[in-house]
Short mmCIF file of C-alpha atoms in Angstrom, two decimals:
data_model
loop_
_atom_site.label_atom_id
_atom_site.label_comp_id
_atom_site.label_asym_id
_atom_site.label_seq_id
_atom_site.Cartn_x
_atom_site.Cartn_y
_atom_site.Cartn_z
CA UNK A 1322 -4.71 -1.06 -8.52
CA UNK A 1323 -3.95 -3.42 -5.68
CA UNK A 1324 -1.00 -5.49 -6.45
CA UNK A 1325 1.70 -6.74 -4.08
CA UNK A 1326 5.49 -6.59 -3.96
CA UNK A 1327 5.56 -10.25 -4.28
CA UNK A 1328 3.67 -10.08 -7.60
CA UNK A 1329 6.06 -7.43 -8.98
CA UNK A 1330 9.03 -9.66 -8.11
CA UNK A 1331 7.32 -12.70 -9.78
CA UNK A 1332 6.46 -10.54 -12.90
CA UNK A 1333 9.94 -9.09 -13.12
CA UNK A 1334 11.57 -12.55 -12.88
CA UNK A 1335 9.20 -13.90 -15.67
CA UNK A 1336 10.14 -10.83 -17.79
CA UNK A 1337 13.81 -11.70 -17.37
CA UNK A 1338 13.68 -15.38 -17.89
CA UNK A 1339 10.75 -15.61 -20.31
CA UNK A 1340 9.95 -18.92 -18.56
CA UNK A 1341 7.45 -19.93 -15.77
CA UNK A 1342 9.73 -22.94 -15.03
CA UNK A 1343 12.90 -20.89 -14.57
CA UNK A 1344 10.99 -18.20 -12.56
CA UNK A 1345 9.71 -20.90 -10.10
CA UNK A 1346 13.23 -22.43 -9.64
CA UNK A 1347 14.92 -19.03 -9.10
CA UNK A 1348 12.37 -17.85 -6.62
CA UNK A 1349 12.15 -21.28 -5.00
CA UNK A 1350 8.40 -21.57 -5.67
CA UNK A 1351 6.12 -24.07 -7.36
CA UNK A 1352 5.02 -23.44 -11.01
CA UNK A 1353 1.31 -23.31 -9.91
CA UNK A 1354 2.18 -20.55 -7.33
CA UNK A 1355 4.05 -18.54 -9.99
CA UNK A 1356 1.08 -18.98 -12.36
CA UNK A 1357 -1.50 -17.92 -9.91
CA UNK A 1358 0.31 -14.74 -8.86
CA UNK A 1359 1.09 -13.74 -12.40
CA UNK A 1360 -2.58 -14.16 -13.11
CA UNK A 1361 -3.54 -12.08 -10.24
CA UNK A 1362 -1.08 -9.37 -11.35
CA UNK A 1363 -2.36 -9.61 -14.90
CA UNK A 1364 -5.92 -8.89 -13.63
CA UNK A 1365 -4.87 -5.48 -12.55
CA UNK A 1366 -4.47 -4.45 -16.12
CA UNK A 1367 -6.86 -4.12 -19.11
CA UNK A 1368 -4.23 -5.27 -21.54
CA UNK A 1369 -2.21 -8.55 -21.71
CA UNK A 1370 1.26 -8.55 -20.27
CA UNK A 1371 2.45 -11.77 -21.77
CA UNK A 1372 1.53 -14.26 -24.36
CA UNK A 1373 2.39 -17.97 -24.44
CA UNK A 1374 3.02 -19.64 -27.76
CA UNK A 1375 3.71 -23.36 -27.47
CA UNK A 1376 5.55 -23.42 -24.16
CA UNK A 1377 7.37 -20.20 -24.84
CA UNK A 1378 6.55 -16.99 -22.91
CA UNK A 1379 6.78 -13.69 -24.72
CA UNK A 1380 6.28 -10.17 -23.32
CA UNK A 1381 3.63 -7.98 -25.16
CA UNK A 1382 4.71 -4.41 -26.04
CA UNK A 1383 2.54 -3.31 -23.03
CA UNK A 1384 4.25 -6.05 -20.91
CA UNK A 1385 7.62 -4.60 -21.84
CA UNK A 1386 6.63 -1.10 -20.64
CA UNK A 1387 5.25 -2.53 -17.40
CA UNK A 1388 8.46 -4.49 -16.84
CA UNK A 1389 10.59 -1.36 -17.08
CA UNK A 1390 8.42 0.29 -14.43
CA UNK A 1391 8.47 -2.82 -12.27
CA UNK A 1392 12.22 -2.75 -12.37
CA UNK A 1393 12.33 0.69 -11.23
CA UNK A 1394 9.93 0.13 -8.39
CA UNK A 1395 11.95 -2.87 -7.10
CA UNK A 1396 15.20 -0.96 -7.39
CA UNK A 1397 13.61 1.83 -5.30
CA UNK A 1398 12.55 -0.68 -2.71
CA UNK A 1399 16.05 -1.94 -2.37
CA UNK A 1400 17.36 1.57 -1.94
CA UNK A 1401 14.79 2.06 0.86
CA UNK A 1402 16.10 -1.11 2.48
CA UNK A 1403 19.62 -0.09 2.21
CA UNK A 1404 18.88 3.27 3.68
CA UNK A 1405 17.05 1.78 6.62
CA UNK A 1406 19.90 -0.53 7.30
CA UNK A 1407 22.43 2.28 7.01
CA UNK A 1408 20.38 4.38 9.43
CA UNK A 1409 20.58 1.53 11.81
CA UNK A 1410 24.25 1.26 11.47
CA UNK A 1411 24.33 -1.87 9.30
CA UNK A 1412 26.50 -2.00 6.10
CA UNK A 1413 24.13 -2.68 3.29
CA UNK A 1414 24.09 -2.30 -0.50
CA UNK A 1415 25.24 -4.27 -3.63
CA UNK A 1416 28.76 -5.29 -4.35
CA UNK A 1417 29.42 -6.09 -8.02
CA UNK A 1418 32.41 -8.17 -9.01
CA UNK A 1419 33.31 -9.79 -12.27
CA UNK A 1420 35.72 -12.57 -12.32
CA UNK A 1421 37.73 -14.50 -15.00
CA UNK A 1422 36.72 -18.15 -15.09
CA UNK A 1423 39.65 -19.62 -13.24
CA UNK A 1424 39.19 -16.87 -10.60
CA UNK A 1425 36.14 -18.85 -9.33
CA UNK A 1426 38.71 -20.92 -7.37
CA UNK A 1427 40.03 -17.77 -5.78
CA UNK A 1428 37.47 -15.10 -5.13
CA UNK A 1429 35.06 -17.06 -2.92
CA UNK A 1430 37.68 -17.28 -0.13
CA UNK A 1431 38.31 -13.48 -0.19
CA UNK A 1432 34.62 -12.84 0.14
CA UNK A 1433 33.17 -15.33 2.60
CA UNK A 1434 34.19 -13.70 5.85
CA UNK A 1435 33.26 -10.22 4.56
CA UNK A 1436 29.83 -11.39 3.71
CA UNK A 1437 29.26 -13.17 7.01
CA UNK A 1438 30.36 -9.98 8.81
CA UNK A 1439 27.97 -7.83 6.76
CA UNK A 1440 24.81 -9.68 6.23
CA UNK A 1441 23.14 -6.60 4.59
CA UNK A 1442 25.39 -6.74 1.60
CA UNK A 1443 24.05 -8.15 -1.60
CA UNK A 1444 26.74 -9.80 -3.87
CA UNK A 1445 26.43 -9.76 -7.65
CA UNK A 1446 29.21 -12.01 -8.93
CA UNK A 1447 29.74 -12.66 -12.63
CA UNK A 1448 32.09 -15.37 -13.70
CA UNK A 1449 33.09 -15.11 -17.37
CA UNK A 1450 36.00 -14.94 -19.75
CA UNK A 1451 38.65 -12.26 -19.77
CA UNK A 1452 37.44 -10.31 -22.70
CA UNK A 1453 33.93 -9.79 -21.00
CA UNK A 1454 35.58 -8.91 -17.53
CA UNK A 1455 37.76 -6.21 -19.28
CA UNK A 1456 34.60 -4.89 -21.21
CA UNK A 1457 32.72 -4.62 -17.94
CA UNK A 1458 35.58 -2.53 -16.40
CA UNK A 1459 35.71 -0.43 -19.48
CA UNK A 1460 32.08 0.30 -19.22
CA UNK A 1461 32.24 0.86 -15.44
CA UNK A 1462 29.61 -1.86 -14.79
CA UNK A 1463 31.28 -3.40 -11.74
CA UNK A 1464 33.03 -2.32 -8.52
CA UNK A 1465 35.96 -4.72 -8.91
CA UNK A 1466 37.25 -7.43 -11.14
CA UNK A 1467 39.66 -10.34 -10.58
CA UNK A 1468 42.12 -11.01 -13.28
CA UNK A 1469 45.59 -12.67 -13.66
CA UNK A 1470 47.02 -10.43 -16.49
CA UNK A 1471 46.88 -6.62 -16.29
CA UNK A 1472 45.63 -5.10 -19.54
CA UNK A 1473 47.65 -2.41 -21.39
CA UNK A 1474 44.72 -0.42 -22.55
CA UNK A 1475 42.92 0.28 -19.36
CA UNK A 1476 44.00 2.60 -16.46
CA UNK A 1477 43.43 0.59 -13.36
CA UNK A 1478 44.34 0.45 -9.71
CA UNK A 1479 44.76 -2.86 -7.99
CA UNK A 1480 45.62 -5.04 -4.95
CA UNK A 1481 47.68 -8.28 -5.47
CA UNK A 1482 45.81 -11.14 -3.80
CA UNK A 1483 48.06 -14.05 -4.40
CA UNK A 1484 50.29 -15.87 -6.87
CA UNK A 1485 49.04 -17.55 -9.97
CA UNK A 1486 51.21 -20.45 -11.08
CA UNK A 1487 50.67 -22.37 -14.32
CA UNK A 1488 52.16 -25.90 -14.62
CA UNK A 1489 52.28 -28.62 -17.25
CA UNK A 1490 49.49 -31.01 -16.13
CA UNK A 1491 48.37 -34.51 -17.08
CA UNK A 1492 47.17 -37.79 -15.59
CA UNK A 1493 49.42 -40.24 -14.10
CA UNK A 1494 49.84 -42.29 -17.08
CA UNK A 1495 51.61 -39.50 -19.07
CA UNK A 1496 55.41 -39.13 -18.56
CA UNK A 1497 57.59 -36.38 -19.93
CA UNK A 1498 60.92 -37.37 -21.68
CA UNK A 1499 63.94 -37.42 -19.36
CA UNK A 1500 65.33 -34.02 -20.61
CA UNK A 1501 62.04 -32.29 -19.62
CA UNK A 1502 61.89 -30.91 -23.24
CA UNK A 1503 58.42 -29.55 -23.86
CA UNK A 1504 59.03 -29.15 -27.52
CA UNK A 1505 59.83 -32.79 -28.15
CA UNK A 1506 57.13 -33.83 -25.72
CA UNK A 1507 54.39 -31.99 -27.78
CA UNK A 1508 55.21 -33.96 -30.91
CA UNK A 1509 54.02 -37.05 -29.14
CA UNK A 1510 51.04 -35.62 -26.93
CA UNK A 1511 48.35 -33.21 -27.77
CA UNK A 1512 48.30 -29.84 -25.87
CA UNK A 1513 44.88 -28.82 -24.68
CA UNK A 1514 44.20 -25.08 -24.76
CA UNK A 1515 41.46 -22.91 -23.31
CA UNK A 1516 39.27 -20.85 -25.75
CA UNK A 1517 40.29 -17.44 -27.35
CA UNK A 1518 39.73 -14.74 -24.79
CA UNK A 1519 40.97 -16.72 -21.93
CA UNK A 1520 43.62 -15.28 -19.72
CA UNK A 1521 45.22 -18.68 -19.29
CA UNK A 1522 45.53 -19.25 -23.01
CA UNK A 1523 47.02 -15.79 -23.40
CA UNK A 1524 49.80 -16.69 -20.99
CA UNK A 1525 50.48 -19.95 -22.49
CA UNK A 1526 50.54 -18.75 -26.05
CA UNK A 1527 52.93 -15.91 -25.08
CA UNK A 1528 55.20 -18.51 -23.50
CA UNK A 1529 55.18 -20.87 -26.40
CA UNK A 1530 55.94 -18.07 -28.90
CA UNK A 1531 58.92 -16.87 -26.64
CA UNK A 1532 60.27 -20.40 -26.61
CA UNK A 1533 59.66 -21.08 -30.36
CA UNK A 1534 57.57 -24.07 -29.52
CA UNK A 1535 55.34 -25.22 -32.34
CA UNK A 1536 52.12 -27.20 -31.23
CA UNK A 1537 51.26 -29.55 -34.05
CA UNK A 1538 48.65 -31.47 -32.07
CA UNK A 1539 46.14 -29.44 -30.03
CA UNK A 1540 42.65 -29.45 -28.53
CA UNK A 1541 40.54 -26.37 -27.65
CA UNK A 1542 38.05 -26.58 -24.77
CA UNK A 1543 35.94 -23.77 -23.26
CA UNK A 1544 36.20 -24.24 -19.44
CA UNK A 1545 38.64 -25.45 -16.78
CA UNK A 1546 36.32 -28.22 -15.88
CA UNK A 1547 36.31 -29.59 -19.46
CA UNK A 1548 40.18 -29.46 -19.52
CA UNK A 1549 40.34 -31.33 -16.28
CA UNK A 1550 37.97 -34.12 -17.47
CA UNK A 1551 39.92 -34.42 -20.72
CA UNK A 1552 43.26 -34.64 -18.92
CA UNK A 1553 41.87 -37.20 -16.36
CA UNK A 1554 40.66 -39.29 -19.38
CA UNK A 1555 44.22 -39.24 -20.91
CA UNK A 1556 43.56 -36.84 -23.80
CA UNK A 1557 46.91 -35.19 -23.52
CA UNK A 1558 48.49 -32.44 -21.43
CA UNK A 1559 47.77 -28.86 -20.62
CA UNK A 1560 49.37 -25.85 -19.07
CA UNK A 1561 46.96 -24.64 -16.47
CA UNK A 1562 46.68 -22.90 -13.03
CA UNK A 1563 47.52 -24.96 -10.10
CA UNK A 1564 44.78 -23.24 -8.12
CA UNK A 1565 42.14 -24.85 -10.21
CA UNK A 1566 43.41 -28.42 -9.79
CA UNK A 1567 44.39 -28.63 -6.18
CA UNK A 1568 41.76 -31.30 -5.33
CA UNK A 1569 42.58 -33.36 -8.29
CA UNK A 1570 46.30 -33.20 -7.39
CA UNK A 1571 45.55 -34.07 -3.73
CA UNK A 1572 43.46 -37.05 -4.97
CA UNK A 1573 46.16 -38.31 -7.36
CA UNK A 1574 43.80 -37.82 -10.34
CA UNK A 1575 46.27 -35.36 -11.93
CA UNK A 1576 49.88 -34.64 -11.62
CA UNK A 1577 52.40 -31.83 -12.25
CA UNK A 1578 54.91 -32.67 -14.96
CA UNK A 1579 58.41 -31.19 -14.33
CA UNK A 1580 59.44 -29.06 -17.43
CA UNK A 1581 62.04 -26.53 -18.17
CA UNK A 1582 60.71 -23.03 -18.16
CA UNK A 1583 57.63 -23.85 -16.13
CA UNK A 1584 55.61 -23.02 -14.07
CA UNK A 1585 54.57 -19.73 -15.48
CA UNK A 1586 53.93 -17.23 -12.74
CA UNK A 1587 51.69 -14.19 -12.51
CA UNK A 1588 49.40 -12.74 -9.85
CA UNK A 1589 45.80 -12.60 -9.05
CA UNK A 1590 44.81 -8.95 -9.06
CA UNK A 1591 41.69 -7.28 -7.63
CA UNK A 1592 41.39 -4.34 -9.93
CA UNK A 1593 39.22 -1.25 -10.39
CA UNK A 1594 39.11 1.80 -12.66
CA UNK A 1595 41.61 4.39 -11.72
CA UNK A 1596 39.86 7.26 -10.00
CA UNK A 1597 36.59 5.38 -9.40
CA UNK A 1598 34.45 6.73 -6.72
CA UNK A 1599 33.49 3.74 -4.61
CA UNK A 1600 30.15 3.37 -2.84
CA UNK A 1601 30.08 2.67 0.97
CA UNK A 1602 30.08 -1.21 0.36
CA UNK A 1603 32.94 -1.17 -2.12
CA UNK A 1604 34.99 1.01 0.13
CA UNK A 1605 34.57 -1.25 3.13
CA UNK A 1606 35.30 -4.26 0.92
CA UNK A 1607 38.57 -2.79 -0.32
CA UNK A 1608 39.63 -1.96 3.30
CA UNK A 1609 38.82 -5.58 4.25
CA UNK A 1610 40.96 -6.90 1.46
CA UNK A 1611 43.79 -4.62 2.35
CA UNK A 1612 43.70 -5.67 5.96
CA UNK A 1613 42.83 -9.32 5.75
CA UNK A 1614 44.25 -10.71 2.41
CA UNK A 1615 47.36 -12.16 4.13
CA UNK A 1616 45.09 -14.02 6.77
CA UNK A 1617 43.01 -15.45 3.87
CA UNK A 1618 46.20 -16.64 2.12
CA UNK A 1619 47.33 -18.28 5.22
CA UNK A 1620 44.02 -20.02 6.09
CA UNK A 1621 43.07 -21.25 2.60
CA UNK A 1622 46.14 -21.24 0.34
CA UNK A 1623 49.19 -22.27 2.29
CA UNK A 1624 50.36 -24.81 -0.33
CA UNK A 1625 49.72 -22.67 -3.41
#
């Protein structure tokens, strides 16, 4: 057999995406280039690796077996690269972080300088809902996670990065009654919630229950971006993190509504499993956070 590392990477990506088009996009290649290299790789074997029905790519049983071996080879190649970099005194390896969806407005600023200083580090960042983040922690799939509410059922260690404040928000056309009474206000205007599993929704529901506030008109949307668009269109109001709307506030597209009992306040926590043995990259990143988080806050989040 005489295949190349490039062919292995292309086949592995096809096996992951089951799409020539997506493989070309993700590897920054043309579709003909992917097809040619895939064909050259296929020619090394007596049995078909894939079959195409309509426009859909499927792995054959043999192709699935080869994909497993291909993944192992590529992982070994990465380990060789990491070891070479380490021998040269360069920090290298993979850093795995899972982040709740609103955390995407926070975590990049606590990563950018670290990654610029350590170009041999490969970042794997998963932005998802809180339930999935906690599941990743439970299964020890990540080095760190970013959350705003500490769970009761996991034993974690953490570093506090910054405050997380939730305000009542709407567009400029919406005005709260003079008494700043949210309960009365919500009889007139729908409250927009995030989906179940969202940390923001959990905080909001806990607050509403504690205040005996009944929401008769509500709307449920599955992302912060969808909530922002609905607010700007005048659909209603929402209780949401200030960090996720700072540009809209600055540009006058949304505004904070003064309200008794708000803002809600928690912290952004960088967490990891208690007793976890961090690899070299994760150890260096944690040290970076402990030493530099105040500087990051001062540089990027002075008004939050």
